[in-house]
Structure formats: structure tokens, C-alpha cells
PDB file of C-alpha atoms in Angstrom:
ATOM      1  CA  UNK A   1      52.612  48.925  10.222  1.00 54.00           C
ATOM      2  CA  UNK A   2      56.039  50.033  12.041  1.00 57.00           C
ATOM      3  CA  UNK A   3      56.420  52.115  14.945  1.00 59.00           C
ATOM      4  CA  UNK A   4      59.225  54.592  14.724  1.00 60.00           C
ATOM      5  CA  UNK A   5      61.028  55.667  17.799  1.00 60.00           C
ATOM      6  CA  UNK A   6      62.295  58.662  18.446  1.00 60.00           C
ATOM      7  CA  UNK A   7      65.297  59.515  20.910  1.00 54.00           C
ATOM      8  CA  UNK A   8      64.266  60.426  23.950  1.00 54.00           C
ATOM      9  CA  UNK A   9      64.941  64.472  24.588  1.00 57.00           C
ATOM     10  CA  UNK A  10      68.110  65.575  26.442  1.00 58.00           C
ATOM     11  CA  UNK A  11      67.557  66.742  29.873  1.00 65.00           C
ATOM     12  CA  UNK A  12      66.832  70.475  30.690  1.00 88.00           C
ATOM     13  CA  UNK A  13      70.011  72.096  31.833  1.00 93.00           C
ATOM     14  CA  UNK A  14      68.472  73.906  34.570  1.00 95.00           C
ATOM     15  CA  UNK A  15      69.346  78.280  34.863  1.00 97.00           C
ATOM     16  CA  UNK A  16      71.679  79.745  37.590  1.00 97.00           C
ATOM     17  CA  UNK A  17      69.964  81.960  39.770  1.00 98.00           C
ATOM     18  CA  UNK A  18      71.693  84.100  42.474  1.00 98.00           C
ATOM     19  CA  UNK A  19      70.878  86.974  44.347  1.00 98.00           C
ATOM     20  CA  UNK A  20      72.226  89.783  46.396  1.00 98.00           C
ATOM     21  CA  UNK A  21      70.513  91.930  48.955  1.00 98.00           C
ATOM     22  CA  UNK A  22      71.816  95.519  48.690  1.00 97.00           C
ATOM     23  CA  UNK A  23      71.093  98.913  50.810  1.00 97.00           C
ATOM     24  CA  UNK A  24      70.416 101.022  47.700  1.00 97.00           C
ATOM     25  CA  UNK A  25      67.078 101.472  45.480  1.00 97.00           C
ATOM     26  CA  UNK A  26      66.353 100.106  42.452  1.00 98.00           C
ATOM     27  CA  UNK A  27      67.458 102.862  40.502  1.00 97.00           C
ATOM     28  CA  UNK A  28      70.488 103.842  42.568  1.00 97.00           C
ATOM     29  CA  UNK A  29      71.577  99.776  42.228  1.00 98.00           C
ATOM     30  CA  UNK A  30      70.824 100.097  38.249  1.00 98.00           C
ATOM     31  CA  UNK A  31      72.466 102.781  37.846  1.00 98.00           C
ATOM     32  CA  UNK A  32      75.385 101.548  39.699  1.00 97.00           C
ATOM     33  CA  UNK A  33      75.637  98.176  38.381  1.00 97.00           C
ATOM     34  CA  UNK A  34      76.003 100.076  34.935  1.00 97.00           C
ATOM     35  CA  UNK A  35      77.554 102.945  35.805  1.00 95.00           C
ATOM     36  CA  UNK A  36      80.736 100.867  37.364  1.00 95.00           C
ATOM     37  CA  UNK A  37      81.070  97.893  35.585  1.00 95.00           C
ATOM     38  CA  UNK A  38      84.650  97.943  34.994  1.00 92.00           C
ATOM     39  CA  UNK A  39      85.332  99.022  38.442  1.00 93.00           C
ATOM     40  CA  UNK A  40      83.622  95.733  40.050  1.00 95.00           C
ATOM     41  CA  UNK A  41      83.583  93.915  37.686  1.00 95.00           C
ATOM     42  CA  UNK A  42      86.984  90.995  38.654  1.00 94.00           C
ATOM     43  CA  UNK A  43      88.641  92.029  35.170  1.00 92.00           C
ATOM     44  CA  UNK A  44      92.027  89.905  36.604  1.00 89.00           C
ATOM     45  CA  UNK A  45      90.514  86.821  37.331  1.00 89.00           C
ATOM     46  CA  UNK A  46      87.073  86.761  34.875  1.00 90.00           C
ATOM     47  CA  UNK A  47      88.004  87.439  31.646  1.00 89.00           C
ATOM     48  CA  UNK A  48      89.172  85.980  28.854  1.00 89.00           C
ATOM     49  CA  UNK A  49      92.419  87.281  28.615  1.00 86.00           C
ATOM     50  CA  UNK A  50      93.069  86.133  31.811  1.00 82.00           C
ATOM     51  CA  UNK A  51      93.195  83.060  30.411  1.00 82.00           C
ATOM     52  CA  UNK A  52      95.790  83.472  28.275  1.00 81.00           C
ATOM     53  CA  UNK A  53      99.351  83.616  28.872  1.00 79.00           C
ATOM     54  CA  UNK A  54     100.642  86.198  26.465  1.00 83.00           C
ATOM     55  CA  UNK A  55      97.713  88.629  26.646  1.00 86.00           C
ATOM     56  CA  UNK A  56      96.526  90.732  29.988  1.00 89.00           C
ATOM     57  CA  UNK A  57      92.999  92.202  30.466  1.00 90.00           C
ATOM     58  CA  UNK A  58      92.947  96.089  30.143  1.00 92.00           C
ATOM     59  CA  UNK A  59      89.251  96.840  30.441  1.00 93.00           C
ATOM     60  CA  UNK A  60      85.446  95.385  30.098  1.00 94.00           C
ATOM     61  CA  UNK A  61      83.160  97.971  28.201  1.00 95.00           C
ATOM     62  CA  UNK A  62      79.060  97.991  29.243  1.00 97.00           C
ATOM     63  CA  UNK A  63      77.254  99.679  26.789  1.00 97.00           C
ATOM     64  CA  UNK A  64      74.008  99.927  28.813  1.00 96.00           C
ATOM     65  CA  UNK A  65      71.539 100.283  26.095  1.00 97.00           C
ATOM     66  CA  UNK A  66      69.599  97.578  23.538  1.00 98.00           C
ATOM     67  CA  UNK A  67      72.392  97.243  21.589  1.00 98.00           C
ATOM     68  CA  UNK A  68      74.701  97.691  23.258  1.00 98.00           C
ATOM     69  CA  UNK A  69      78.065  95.745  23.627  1.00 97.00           C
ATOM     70  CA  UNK A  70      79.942  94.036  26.532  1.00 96.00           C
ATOM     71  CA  UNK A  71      83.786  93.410  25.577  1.00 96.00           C
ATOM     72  CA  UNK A  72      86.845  93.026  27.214  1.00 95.00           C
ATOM     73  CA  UNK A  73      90.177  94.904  25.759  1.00 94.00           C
ATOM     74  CA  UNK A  74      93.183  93.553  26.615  1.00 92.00           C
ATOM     75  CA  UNK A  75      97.201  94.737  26.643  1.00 92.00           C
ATOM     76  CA  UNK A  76      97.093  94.368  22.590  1.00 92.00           C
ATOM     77  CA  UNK A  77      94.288  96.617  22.264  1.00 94.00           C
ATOM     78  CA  UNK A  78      92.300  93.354  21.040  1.00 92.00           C
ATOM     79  CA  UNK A  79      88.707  94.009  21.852  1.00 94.00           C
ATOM     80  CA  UNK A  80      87.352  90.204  22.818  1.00 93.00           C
ATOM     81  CA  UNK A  81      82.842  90.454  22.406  1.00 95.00           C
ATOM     82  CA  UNK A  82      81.148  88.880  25.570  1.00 96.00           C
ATOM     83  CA  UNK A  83      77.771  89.396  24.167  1.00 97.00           C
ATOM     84  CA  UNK A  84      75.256  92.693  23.658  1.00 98.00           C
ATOM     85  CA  UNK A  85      72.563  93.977  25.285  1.00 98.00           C
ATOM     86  CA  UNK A  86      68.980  93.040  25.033  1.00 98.00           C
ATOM     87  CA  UNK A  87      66.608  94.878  27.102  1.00 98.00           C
ATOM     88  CA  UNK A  88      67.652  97.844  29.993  1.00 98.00           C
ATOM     89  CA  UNK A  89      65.337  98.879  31.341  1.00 98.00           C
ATOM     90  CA  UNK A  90      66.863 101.283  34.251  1.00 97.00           C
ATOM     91  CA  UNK A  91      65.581 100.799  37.883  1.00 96.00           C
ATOM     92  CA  UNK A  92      64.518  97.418  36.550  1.00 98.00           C
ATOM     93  CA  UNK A  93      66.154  95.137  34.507  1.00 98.00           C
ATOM     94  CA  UNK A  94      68.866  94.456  31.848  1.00 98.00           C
ATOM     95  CA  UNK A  95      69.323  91.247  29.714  1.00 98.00           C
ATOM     96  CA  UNK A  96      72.400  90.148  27.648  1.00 98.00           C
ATOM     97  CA  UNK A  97      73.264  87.288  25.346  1.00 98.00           C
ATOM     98  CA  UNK A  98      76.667  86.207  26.864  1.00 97.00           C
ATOM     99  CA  UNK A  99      79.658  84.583  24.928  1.00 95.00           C
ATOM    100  CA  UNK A 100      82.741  85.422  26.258  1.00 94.00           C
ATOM    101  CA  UNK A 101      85.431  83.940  24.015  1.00 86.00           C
ATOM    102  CA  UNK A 102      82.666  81.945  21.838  1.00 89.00           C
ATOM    103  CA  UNK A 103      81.129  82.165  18.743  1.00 91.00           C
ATOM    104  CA  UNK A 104      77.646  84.209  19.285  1.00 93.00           C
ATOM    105  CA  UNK A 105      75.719  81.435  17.725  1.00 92.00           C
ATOM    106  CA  UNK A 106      76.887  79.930  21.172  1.00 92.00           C
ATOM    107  CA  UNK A 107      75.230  82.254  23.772  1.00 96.00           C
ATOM    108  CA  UNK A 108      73.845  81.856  26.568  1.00 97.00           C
ATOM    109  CA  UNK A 109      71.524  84.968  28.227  1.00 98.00           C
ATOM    110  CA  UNK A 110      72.089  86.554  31.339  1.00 98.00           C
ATOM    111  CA  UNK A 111      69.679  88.866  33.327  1.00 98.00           C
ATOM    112  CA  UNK A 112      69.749  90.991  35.906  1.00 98.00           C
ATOM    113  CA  UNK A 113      66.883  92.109  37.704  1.00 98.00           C
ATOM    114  CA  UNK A 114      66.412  95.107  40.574  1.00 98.00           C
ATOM    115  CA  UNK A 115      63.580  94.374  43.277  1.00 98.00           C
ATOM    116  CA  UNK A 116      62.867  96.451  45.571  1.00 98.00           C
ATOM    117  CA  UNK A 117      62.383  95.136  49.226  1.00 97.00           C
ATOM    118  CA  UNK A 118      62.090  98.278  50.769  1.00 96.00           C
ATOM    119  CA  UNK A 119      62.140 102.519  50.156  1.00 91.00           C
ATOM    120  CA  UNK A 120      66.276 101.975  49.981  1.00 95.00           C
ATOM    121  CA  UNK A 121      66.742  98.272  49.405  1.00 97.00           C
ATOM    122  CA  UNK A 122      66.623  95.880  46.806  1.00 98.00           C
ATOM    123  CA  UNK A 123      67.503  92.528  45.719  1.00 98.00           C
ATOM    124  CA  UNK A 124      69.631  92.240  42.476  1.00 98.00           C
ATOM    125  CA  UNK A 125      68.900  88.816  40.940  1.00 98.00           C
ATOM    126  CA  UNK A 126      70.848  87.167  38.432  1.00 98.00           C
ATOM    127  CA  UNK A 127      69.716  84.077  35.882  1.00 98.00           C
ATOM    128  CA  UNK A 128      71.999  82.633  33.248  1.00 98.00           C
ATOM    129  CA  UNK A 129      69.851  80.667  30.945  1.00 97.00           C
ATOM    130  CA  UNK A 130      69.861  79.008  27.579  1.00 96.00           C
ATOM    131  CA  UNK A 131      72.365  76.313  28.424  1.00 95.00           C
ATOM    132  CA  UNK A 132      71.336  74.113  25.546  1.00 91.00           C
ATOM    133  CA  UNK A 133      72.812  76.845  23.262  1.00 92.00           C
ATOM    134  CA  UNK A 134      76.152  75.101  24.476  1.00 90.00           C
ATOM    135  CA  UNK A 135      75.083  71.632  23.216  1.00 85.00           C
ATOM    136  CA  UNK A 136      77.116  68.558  24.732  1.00 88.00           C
ATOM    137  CA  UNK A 137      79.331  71.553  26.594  1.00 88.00           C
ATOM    138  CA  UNK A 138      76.155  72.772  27.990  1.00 91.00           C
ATOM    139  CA  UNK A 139      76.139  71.438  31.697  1.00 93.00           C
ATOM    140  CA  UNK A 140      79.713  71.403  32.234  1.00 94.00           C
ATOM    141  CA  UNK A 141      79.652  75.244  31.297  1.00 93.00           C
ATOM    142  CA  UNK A 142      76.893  75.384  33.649  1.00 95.00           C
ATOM    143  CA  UNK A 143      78.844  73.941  36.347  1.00 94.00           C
ATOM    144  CA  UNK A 144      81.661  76.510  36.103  1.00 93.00           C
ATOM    145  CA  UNK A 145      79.810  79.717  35.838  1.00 95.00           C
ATOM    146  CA  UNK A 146      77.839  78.398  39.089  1.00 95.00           C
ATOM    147  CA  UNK A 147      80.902  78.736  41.195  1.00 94.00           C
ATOM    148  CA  UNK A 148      82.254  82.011  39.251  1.00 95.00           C
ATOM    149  CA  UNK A 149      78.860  84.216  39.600  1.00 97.00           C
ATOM    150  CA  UNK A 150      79.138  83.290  43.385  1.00 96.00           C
ATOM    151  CA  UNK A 151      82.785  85.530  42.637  1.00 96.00           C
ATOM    152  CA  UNK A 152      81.298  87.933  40.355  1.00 96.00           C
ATOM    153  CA  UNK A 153      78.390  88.801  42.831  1.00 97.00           C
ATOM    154  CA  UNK A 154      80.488  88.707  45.725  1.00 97.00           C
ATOM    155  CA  UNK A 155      82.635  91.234  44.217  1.00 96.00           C
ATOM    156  CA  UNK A 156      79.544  93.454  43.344  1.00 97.00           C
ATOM    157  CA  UNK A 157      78.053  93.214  47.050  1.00 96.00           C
ATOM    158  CA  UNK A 158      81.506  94.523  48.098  1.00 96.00           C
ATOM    159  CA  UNK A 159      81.108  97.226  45.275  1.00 96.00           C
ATOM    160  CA  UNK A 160      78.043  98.360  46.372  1.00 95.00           C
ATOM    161  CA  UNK A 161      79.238  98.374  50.077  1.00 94.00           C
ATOM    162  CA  UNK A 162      82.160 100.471  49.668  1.00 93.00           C
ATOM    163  CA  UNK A 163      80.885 102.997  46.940  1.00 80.00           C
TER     164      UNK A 163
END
């Protein structure tokens, strides 16, 4: 009798968690976060358009419901799909599978939660997940998006500081 082997599994690509400590509720932050999403969101440097030489980034569309969309339009009037909306829950949570400039069989999921750490504070937490959805690209993506969330939330604290 022969043993058969079997490759040993690839590595876990571990999530990206991040966090935020704002002086808002959890509804006021929800509601916010959605509400403004083109406004904080940094359309000029984290986008896919911005990528591109011949193309500019107009505008990045939330559609806060299960459902929903999340594109980018740029200066053609191209819409470009980041991903759609899972669950919103307002005051809570909201989850998205997230492809920007991929093929949705390639997304990864990105959630957003809203903890409250006091009457008119919370903590908005971030996880991007599902790395493996990437295959062989999977860790290097993960690399990337580590260093741009620290952006992306930075540019929400400021957001939620000034409006």
C-alpha cells in the first residue's frame, strides 16, 4: 500500500485591522461615514483612475444599502465597480466585497464597524479580509492596502474632525 501526499496548505494571509477613535456616536459616525463618502473619501490619490494617465477621477458613489454599489466615475464618464454592499446596518456596521479595478470573482471584503466607547464616542474599526481570493497576488495586495487604509482612515479622522 502507497501513501499519497498531499501539498502542504498555503499560509493564512492574515486581515488588516485598523481603527479610529472619533467624538461622535455610533449613529452620527454611520451616518457620516455614508453620508460623505465622496467628500473624505482621497478620490485623487485612491482610485483607480488615478492610476491612469489619460483618465482623472470625477467621483466615488456609496450606495449605502445591501446592494448597493461602490464605483468610481472618472473624466470619461466611465463608471469603474469597486465592489457592492453586503450588510448596513446603520449605527452599526456595513460590509462590502471590494475590487477596485478587478474582476469580482477577485474580491476581497471590507467591514466597517461603529463601537461605541462612550454616550458621544466611538471607535470605527476597519478589517479587509479574504486575501486568498487574490491567489499568488494575495499578500503582496495585502501589503499595499496596509499602508493605504492608514491614508484612507487618516483622511476620515480629519473628516470627522472638521465636519
Amino acid at each position: 500500500m502507497t501513501e499519497t501526499k498531499t501539498a502542504p496548505a498555503a499560509p493564512a494571509i492574515a486581515p488588516i485591522n485598523k481603527a479610529i477613535d472619533v467624538s461622535r456616536s455610533t449613529t452620527d459616525a454611520y451616518d457620516f461615514f455614508v453620508g460623505n463618502f465622496s467628500h473624505w473619501w482621497p478620490l485623487a490619490k485612491h482610485s483607480v483612475s488615478a492610476m491612469r494617465e489619460d483618465r482623472q477621477p470625477v467621483a466615488i458613489t456609496l450606495e449605502a444599502k445591501v446592494g448597493g454599489r461602490i464605483f468610481e466615475r472618472d473624466d470619461t464618464g466611465t463608471e469603474i465597480e469597486w465592489g457592492l454592499v453586503k450588510v448596513a446596518a446603520p449605527g452599526d456596521r456595513l460590509v462590502m466585497s471590494w475590487h477596485p479595478g478587478q474582476s469580482a470573482d477577485e474580491a476581497t471584503e471590507v467591514e466597517f464597524r461603529f463601537v461605541a466607547t462612550g454616550p458621544d464616542t466611538c471607535r470605527v474599526e476597519m478589517e479587509h479580509r479574504d486575501w486568498h481570493n487574490l491567489s499568488e497576488n494575495g499578500q503582496s495586495m495585502r501589503d499595499g492596502y496596509s499602508t493605504g487604509w492608514d491614508f484612507v482612515l487618516e483622511q476620515l479622522s480629519n473628516a470627522y474632525a472638521s465636519g
